Short mmCIF file of C-alpha atoms and ligand atoms in Angstrom, two decimals:
data_model
loop_
_atom_site.label_atom_id
_atom_site.label_comp_id
_atom_site.label_asym_id
_atom_site.label_seq_id
_atom_site.Cartn_x
_atom_site.Cartn_y
_atom_site.Cartn_z
CA MET B 15 -10.80 40.19 -17.52
CA GLU B 16 -13.86 39.59 -15.68
CA VAL B 17 -16.50 41.46 -17.07
CA GLY B 18 -20.13 41.96 -15.49
CA ARG B 19 -23.03 43.70 -16.41
CA PHE B 20 -26.56 45.88 -15.27
CA ALA B 21 -29.10 44.79 -17.72
CA PRO B 22 -31.61 47.48 -16.71
CA SER B 23 -35.44 46.97 -18.23
CA PRO B 24 -36.27 50.76 -17.59
CA SER B 25 -40.44 50.44 -17.72
CA GLY B 26 -40.49 52.26 -14.43
CA ARG B 27 -38.57 52.84 -11.11
CA MET B 28 -35.77 50.64 -9.80
CA HIS B 29 -37.12 48.74 -6.92
CA LEU B 30 -35.48 46.61 -4.04
CA GLY B 31 -34.99 43.40 -6.03
CA ASN B 32 -33.18 45.51 -8.83
CA LEU B 33 -30.83 46.93 -5.92
CA PHE B 34 -30.17 43.70 -4.38
CA CYS B 35 -29.43 42.68 -8.40
CA SER B 36 -27.41 45.64 -9.40
CA LEU B 37 -25.41 45.46 -5.65
CA LEU B 38 -24.12 41.96 -6.51
CA ALA B 39 -23.34 41.99 -9.97
CA TRP B 40 -21.92 44.69 -8.94
CA LEU B 41 -19.49 43.59 -6.48
CA SER B 42 -19.25 40.06 -8.07
CA ALA B 43 -17.14 42.00 -11.19
CA ARG B 44 -15.95 44.41 -8.85
CA SER B 45 -14.16 41.71 -6.52
CA ALA B 46 -12.85 39.49 -9.01
CA GLY B 47 -11.01 43.02 -10.30
CA GLY B 48 -13.93 43.33 -13.37
CA ARG B 49 -15.21 45.67 -15.56
CA VAL B 50 -19.11 46.49 -15.14
CA VAL B 51 -20.83 47.71 -17.91
CA LEU B 52 -24.27 49.09 -18.26
CA ARG B 53 -26.76 48.24 -21.18
CA ILE B 54 -30.05 49.33 -20.99
CA GLU B 55 -32.75 46.95 -21.71
CA ASP B 56 -35.45 49.11 -23.90
CA LEU B 57 -36.28 46.88 -26.63
CA ASP B 58 -40.02 48.02 -26.08
CA PRO B 59 -39.68 51.62 -27.53
CA LEU B 60 -43.34 52.07 -25.91
CA ARG B 61 -42.62 51.01 -22.08
CA CYS B 62 -39.28 51.82 -22.25
CA PRO B 63 -38.81 55.67 -22.22
CA ARG B 64 -35.28 57.31 -22.02
CA ALA B 65 -36.63 59.24 -19.12
CA PHE B 66 -36.57 56.38 -16.91
CA ALA B 67 -33.14 55.05 -18.11
CA ASP B 68 -31.75 58.21 -17.31
CA GLU B 69 -33.43 58.20 -13.67
CA ILE B 70 -31.99 54.37 -13.30
CA GLU B 71 -28.39 55.96 -13.86
CA ARG B 72 -28.98 58.51 -11.64
CA ASP B 73 -29.83 56.03 -8.92
CA LEU B 74 -27.01 53.58 -9.52
CA GLY B 75 -24.64 56.53 -9.21
CA TRP B 76 -26.40 57.57 -5.88
CA LEU B 77 -26.04 54.10 -4.45
CA GLY B 78 -22.37 54.21 -5.51
CA LEU B 79 -22.43 51.78 -8.06
CA PHE B 80 -20.54 53.03 -11.13
CA TRP B 81 -19.99 51.53 -14.00
CA ASP B 82 -16.91 51.80 -16.65
CA GLU B 83 -18.78 52.05 -19.65
CA GLY B 84 -22.62 51.62 -21.14
CA GLY B 85 -25.30 54.07 -20.53
CA SER B 86 -24.96 57.51 -21.28
CA LEU B 87 -21.43 57.12 -20.98
CA GLY B 88 -20.86 55.25 -23.74
CA GLY B 89 -17.93 53.25 -24.50
CA PRO B 90 -16.00 50.86 -27.23
CA ARG B 91 -18.71 48.39 -27.57
CA GLY B 92 -21.73 50.49 -28.15
CA PRO B 93 -24.50 51.89 -28.75
CA TYR B 94 -25.70 50.42 -25.19
CA TYR B 95 -29.45 51.26 -25.64
CA GLN B 96 -30.94 48.19 -26.86
CA GLN B 97 -33.53 50.16 -29.26
CA GLU B 98 -30.30 51.37 -31.01
CA ARG B 99 -29.13 47.73 -31.55
CA THR B 100 -31.42 46.72 -33.86
CA ALA B 101 -29.67 45.84 -36.76
CA LEU B 102 -27.70 43.45 -34.67
CA TYR B 103 -30.95 41.55 -33.67
CA ALA B 104 -32.04 41.42 -37.58
CA LYS B 105 -29.17 40.60 -38.51
CA ALA B 106 -29.06 37.15 -36.41
CA CYS B 107 -32.84 36.42 -37.20
CA GLY B 108 -31.90 36.99 -40.92
CA LEU B 109 -28.98 34.28 -39.95
CA LEU B 110 -31.27 31.61 -38.48
CA ALA B 111 -33.96 31.70 -40.67
CA GLY B 112 -31.65 31.11 -43.58
CA ARG B 113 -30.19 27.81 -42.20
CA GLY B 114 -33.85 26.99 -41.54
CA LEU B 115 -33.86 27.23 -37.90
CA ALA B 116 -36.39 29.86 -37.07
CA TYR B 117 -39.96 30.21 -39.12
CA PRO B 118 -42.80 32.61 -38.80
CA CYS B 119 -45.30 32.17 -36.93
CA PHE B 120 -49.03 33.75 -37.00
CA CYS B 121 -50.31 31.94 -33.95
CA SER B 122 -52.32 35.38 -32.12
CA ARG B 123 -51.66 35.40 -27.98
CA ALA B 124 -55.45 34.48 -27.54
CA GLN B 125 -54.65 31.30 -29.41
CA LEU B 126 -51.40 30.45 -27.81
CA HIS B 127 -53.23 30.91 -24.12
CA ALA B 128 -56.05 28.96 -25.17
CA ALA B 129 -54.02 25.66 -26.34
CA SER B 130 -54.43 23.07 -23.98
CA ALA B 131 -50.91 22.53 -24.23
CA PRO B 132 -48.78 21.92 -20.73
CA HIS B 133 -46.99 25.21 -19.46
CA ARG B 134 -43.81 25.67 -18.57
CA GLU B 135 -42.55 26.90 -15.12
CA ASP B 136 -43.19 30.47 -15.31
CA GLY B 137 -46.55 29.75 -16.57
CA ALA B 138 -46.22 30.48 -20.04
CA PRO B 139 -48.06 27.65 -22.80
CA VAL B 140 -45.10 25.41 -24.24
CA TYR B 141 -45.70 26.17 -28.02
CA PRO B 142 -47.31 23.35 -29.57
CA GLY B 143 -45.88 23.95 -33.18
CA THR B 144 -49.03 24.84 -34.84
CA CYS B 145 -46.71 27.11 -37.70
CA ARG B 146 -43.97 24.84 -38.03
CA ALA B 147 -45.25 22.84 -40.37
CA LEU B 148 -47.02 25.25 -42.28
CA THR B 149 -46.31 25.14 -46.07
CA GLU B 150 -44.77 28.59 -48.18
CA ALA B 151 -48.12 28.55 -49.87
CA GLY B 152 -49.56 28.33 -46.12
CA ARG B 153 -47.27 31.16 -44.61
CA ALA B 154 -47.95 33.27 -48.12
CA GLU B 155 -51.54 33.29 -47.20
CA ARG B 156 -51.67 34.09 -43.51
CA ALA B 157 -49.62 36.57 -44.18
CA LYS B 158 -51.61 38.41 -46.12
CA THR B 159 -54.03 39.14 -43.01
CA ARG B 160 -51.26 39.20 -40.41
CA PRO B 161 -47.84 39.88 -39.73
CA PRO B 162 -45.96 37.07 -38.15
CA ALA B 163 -43.47 36.55 -35.22
CA LEU B 164 -40.15 34.84 -35.55
CA ARG B 165 -39.75 31.59 -34.09
CA LEU B 166 -36.62 29.54 -33.08
CA MET B 167 -36.91 25.65 -33.74
CA VAL B 168 -35.45 23.67 -30.73
CA PRO B 169 -34.47 20.23 -30.71
CA ASN B 170 -35.45 17.52 -28.08
CA GLU B 171 -32.19 17.99 -26.40
CA THR B 172 -31.47 18.64 -22.71
CA VAL B 173 -29.60 22.08 -21.66
CA ALA B 174 -27.43 21.88 -18.78
CA PHE B 175 -25.60 24.17 -17.24
CA THR B 176 -23.61 24.70 -13.45
CA ASP B 177 -24.78 28.00 -12.51
CA GLY B 178 -22.24 29.75 -10.48
CA HIS B 179 -24.38 30.03 -7.41
CA LEU B 180 -27.24 27.68 -7.30
CA GLY B 181 -25.46 24.80 -8.81
CA ARG B 182 -26.65 22.19 -12.01
CA TYR B 183 -29.52 22.92 -13.77
CA ALA B 184 -31.25 21.54 -16.94
CA GLU B 185 -34.04 21.97 -19.18
CA ASN B 186 -35.23 19.99 -22.26
CA LEU B 187 -35.73 22.18 -24.82
CA ALA B 188 -38.98 20.63 -26.76
CA SER B 189 -40.88 19.50 -23.64
CA ASP B 190 -39.71 22.42 -21.11
CA CYS B 191 -39.70 25.41 -23.09
CA GLY B 192 -41.07 24.84 -26.38
CA ASP B 193 -39.88 26.58 -30.03
CA PHE B 194 -39.26 30.33 -29.03
CA ILE B 195 -39.76 34.03 -30.05
CA LEU B 196 -36.96 35.91 -31.85
CA ARG B 197 -39.19 38.64 -32.80
CA ARG B 198 -42.33 39.68 -32.03
CA SER B 199 -45.04 40.45 -34.46
CA ASP B 200 -44.95 43.85 -33.77
CA GLY B 201 -41.03 43.73 -35.07
CA VAL B 202 -39.71 43.97 -31.31
CA HIS B 203 -36.97 41.98 -31.06
CA ALA B 204 -37.04 39.35 -28.29
CA TYR B 205 -35.14 39.50 -25.14
CA GLN B 206 -33.65 36.18 -24.83
CA LEU B 207 -32.21 37.04 -28.72
CA ALA B 208 -31.15 40.46 -27.59
CA VAL B 209 -29.46 39.43 -24.51
CA VAL B 210 -27.36 37.03 -25.83
CA LEU B 211 -26.07 39.27 -28.68
CA ASP B 212 -25.21 41.90 -26.57
CA ASP B 213 -23.65 40.14 -23.80
CA ALA B 214 -22.02 38.14 -26.12
CA ALA B 215 -20.58 41.81 -27.96
CA MET B 216 -19.64 43.49 -24.78
CA GLY B 217 -17.57 40.96 -23.89
CA VAL B 218 -19.53 39.76 -20.82
CA THR B 219 -18.13 37.01 -18.50
CA GLN B 220 -20.24 36.96 -15.78
CA VAL B 221 -24.49 37.49 -15.83
CA VAL B 222 -25.62 38.40 -12.40
CA ARG B 223 -29.45 37.98 -12.37
CA GLY B 224 -32.48 37.12 -10.43
CA ALA B 225 -33.68 33.49 -10.22
CA ASP B 226 -36.85 34.35 -12.07
CA LEU B 227 -34.42 34.18 -15.02
CA LEU B 228 -32.78 30.85 -14.25
CA SER B 229 -35.33 29.10 -16.42
CA SER B 230 -34.51 31.39 -19.32
CA THR B 231 -30.71 30.37 -19.21
CA PRO B 232 -31.31 26.93 -21.22
CA ARG B 233 -32.75 29.02 -24.18
CA GLN B 234 -30.06 31.30 -24.11
CA ILE B 235 -27.17 28.92 -24.31
CA TYR B 236 -29.05 26.87 -26.54
CA LEU B 237 -28.50 30.09 -28.78
CA TYR B 238 -25.42 30.93 -27.26
CA ARG B 239 -23.97 27.48 -29.16
CA LEU B 240 -26.21 27.86 -32.60
CA LEU B 241 -24.61 31.40 -33.01
CA GLY B 242 -20.93 30.35 -32.15
CA LEU B 243 -20.54 32.98 -29.62
CA PRO B 244 -18.70 32.09 -26.24
CA VAL B 245 -21.11 31.28 -23.02
CA PRO B 246 -20.75 33.40 -20.13
CA ARG B 247 -20.78 32.40 -16.58
CA PHE B 248 -24.40 32.48 -14.69
CA TYR B 249 -25.09 33.69 -11.59
CA HIS B 250 -29.01 33.14 -10.44
CA LEU B 251 -30.17 35.30 -7.01
CA PRO B 252 -32.82 34.48 -4.78
CA LEU B 253 -35.74 36.38 -5.34
CA LEU B 254 -36.68 39.36 -2.01
CA THR B 255 -39.81 38.54 -0.62
CA ASP B 256 -42.11 40.70 2.23
CA ALA B 257 -42.52 39.86 5.39
CA GLU B 258 -45.11 37.37 4.35
CA GLY B 259 -42.99 35.65 1.92
CA ARG B 260 -44.69 37.34 -1.12
CA ARG B 261 -42.07 37.90 -4.09
CA LEU B 262 -42.03 41.80 -4.56
CA SER B 263 -43.06 43.65 -8.09
CA LYS B 264 -42.49 46.80 -9.32
CA ARG B 265 -46.18 47.68 -7.73
CA ASP B 266 -45.10 47.71 -4.47
CA GLY B 267 -44.81 51.44 -4.70
CA ASP B 268 -43.64 51.45 -0.99
CA VAL B 269 -40.17 50.34 -1.92
CA SER B 270 -39.49 51.94 -4.90
CA LEU B 271 -36.62 53.98 -4.86
CA GLU B 272 -37.98 57.51 -4.79
CA ARG B 273 -39.60 56.37 -1.15
CA LEU B 274 -35.94 55.11 -0.48
CA ARG B 275 -33.86 58.25 -1.26
CA GLN B 276 -36.33 60.42 0.61
CA LYS B 277 -35.93 57.97 3.93
CA TYR B 278 -32.49 56.86 3.81
CA THR B 279 -29.23 57.38 3.02
CA PRO B 280 -27.06 55.45 0.37
CA GLU B 281 -25.11 53.86 3.05
CA GLU B 282 -28.04 52.76 4.81
CA VAL B 283 -30.10 51.19 1.70
CA VAL B 284 -26.48 49.72 0.72
CA GLY B 285 -25.79 48.51 4.33
CA ARG B 286 -29.61 46.86 4.17
CA LEU B 287 -29.24 45.09 1.19
CA ALA B 288 -25.70 43.84 2.30
CA PHE B 289 -27.30 42.41 5.37
CA LEU B 290 -30.36 40.90 2.97
CA ALA B 291 -27.60 39.45 1.26
CA GLY B 292 -25.88 37.53 3.88
CA LEU B 293 -22.35 40.18 3.67
CA GLN B 294 -23.06 41.64 7.15
CA PRO B 295 -24.96 40.52 10.54
CA ALA B 296 -26.61 43.46 10.65
CA PRO B 297 -27.78 45.97 8.43
CA ALA B 298 -25.46 48.75 9.57
CA PRO B 299 -25.02 51.57 6.96
CA ARG B 300 -21.71 50.66 4.59
CA THR B 301 -20.63 51.96 1.03
CA ALA B 302 -20.26 49.57 -1.87
CA GLN B 303 -16.77 49.91 -2.19
CA SER B 304 -16.46 48.52 1.33
CA LEU B 305 -18.25 45.88 0.61
CA VAL B 306 -16.09 44.31 -2.55
CA GLU B 307 -13.08 42.78 -0.27
CA GLY B 308 -15.28 40.42 1.93
CA PHE B 309 -17.20 39.71 -0.91
CA ALA B 310 -17.99 35.72 -1.45
CA TRP B 311 -20.58 33.81 -3.33
CA GLU B 312 -21.14 31.24 -1.11
CA LYS B 313 -22.27 33.79 1.70
CA VAL B 314 -25.06 34.95 -0.53
CA PRO B 315 -28.02 32.66 0.51
CA ARG B 316 -29.97 30.25 -2.16
CA GLU B 317 -33.33 30.28 -0.93
CA ASP B 318 -35.62 33.49 -1.30
CA VAL B 319 -35.04 35.84 1.30
CA ARG B 320 -37.62 37.80 3.52
CA ILE B 321 -37.62 41.44 4.01
CA PRO B 322 -38.14 41.33 7.62
CA LYS B 323 -41.18 43.68 8.42
CA GLY B 324 -39.54 47.56 9.12
CA LEU B 325 -35.99 46.68 7.77
CA PHE B 326 -37.28 49.54 4.75
N1 LIG G 428 -33.59 43.42 -18.32
C1 LIG G 428 -33.73 42.01 -17.65
C2 LIG G 428 -34.69 42.62 -15.85
O1 LIG G 428 -34.51 44.40 -15.89
C3 LIG G 428 -32.44 41.42 -17.22
C4 LIG G 428 -32.18 40.62 -18.12
C5 LIG G 428 -30.85 39.83 -17.73
O2 LIG G 428 -30.16 40.11 -16.42
O3 LIG G 428 -30.63 38.74 -18.55
O4 LIG G 428 -35.43 41.88 -15.67
#
């Protein structure tokens, strides 16, 4: 049985991009007769209060995107809030460190950004490996002044995969990405680790998300392999842009759900999203359920999708 998921980060209200992604994740799973899990990605407790997660649930329900397990609904593979799953993440960190694959890193954010190292496609610096070579004594010395982050050592290896929507994608772990963080110095576990452990533990077979996460996927596949976990199928979605071609962000208050709910019915929002997704020729009102039968990945565009002026 196919299992899809919603994996929202409740650091604010959902915006159009999140809705677009949620609708397509739901349609992809439902059209395959599959189940949908809701996992709340609230790893950073300061940024993700529970009230925001509850609001996301209400917004998904308003759109008619019902899930089978997870969130406040609970279920057999819970808990479904990442804040409550830290024991699992800590165990994996211990395992990887024990195998000599992860090491403490004392570099500050300022040091990392000051380094003239090459930058990844997403703008983050490729870690130059500064703390990889520290001796035990050097680590102990540094630990007196600063709690370390934990970093995963990556080999000079290319990870390639075929995205269900965008096709083949490959990255060299060493040169394109570099050793990456598993746990921050403040003890918060990293998204890259948590998402892999959780999708595996929750039986997820298909991951549908924005193309901004495409370049995270080789790192995640590498982790799946290291941990001996089954790799799901990935479908990355084009990103939505405004009429001028700028990518949407949470700062765009005019497209937050709060505004949308005042202005439109759920069917009007879903119909417009379905139009942007190539699932219908005009932005006519639709229920999410009515789109299941006609859903096919081939209809969905692969390039960024411009939202015409006045559509929302
Ligand atoms: N929590 C992430 C977000 O809201 C999504 C992560 C994922 O789908 O893998 O952007």
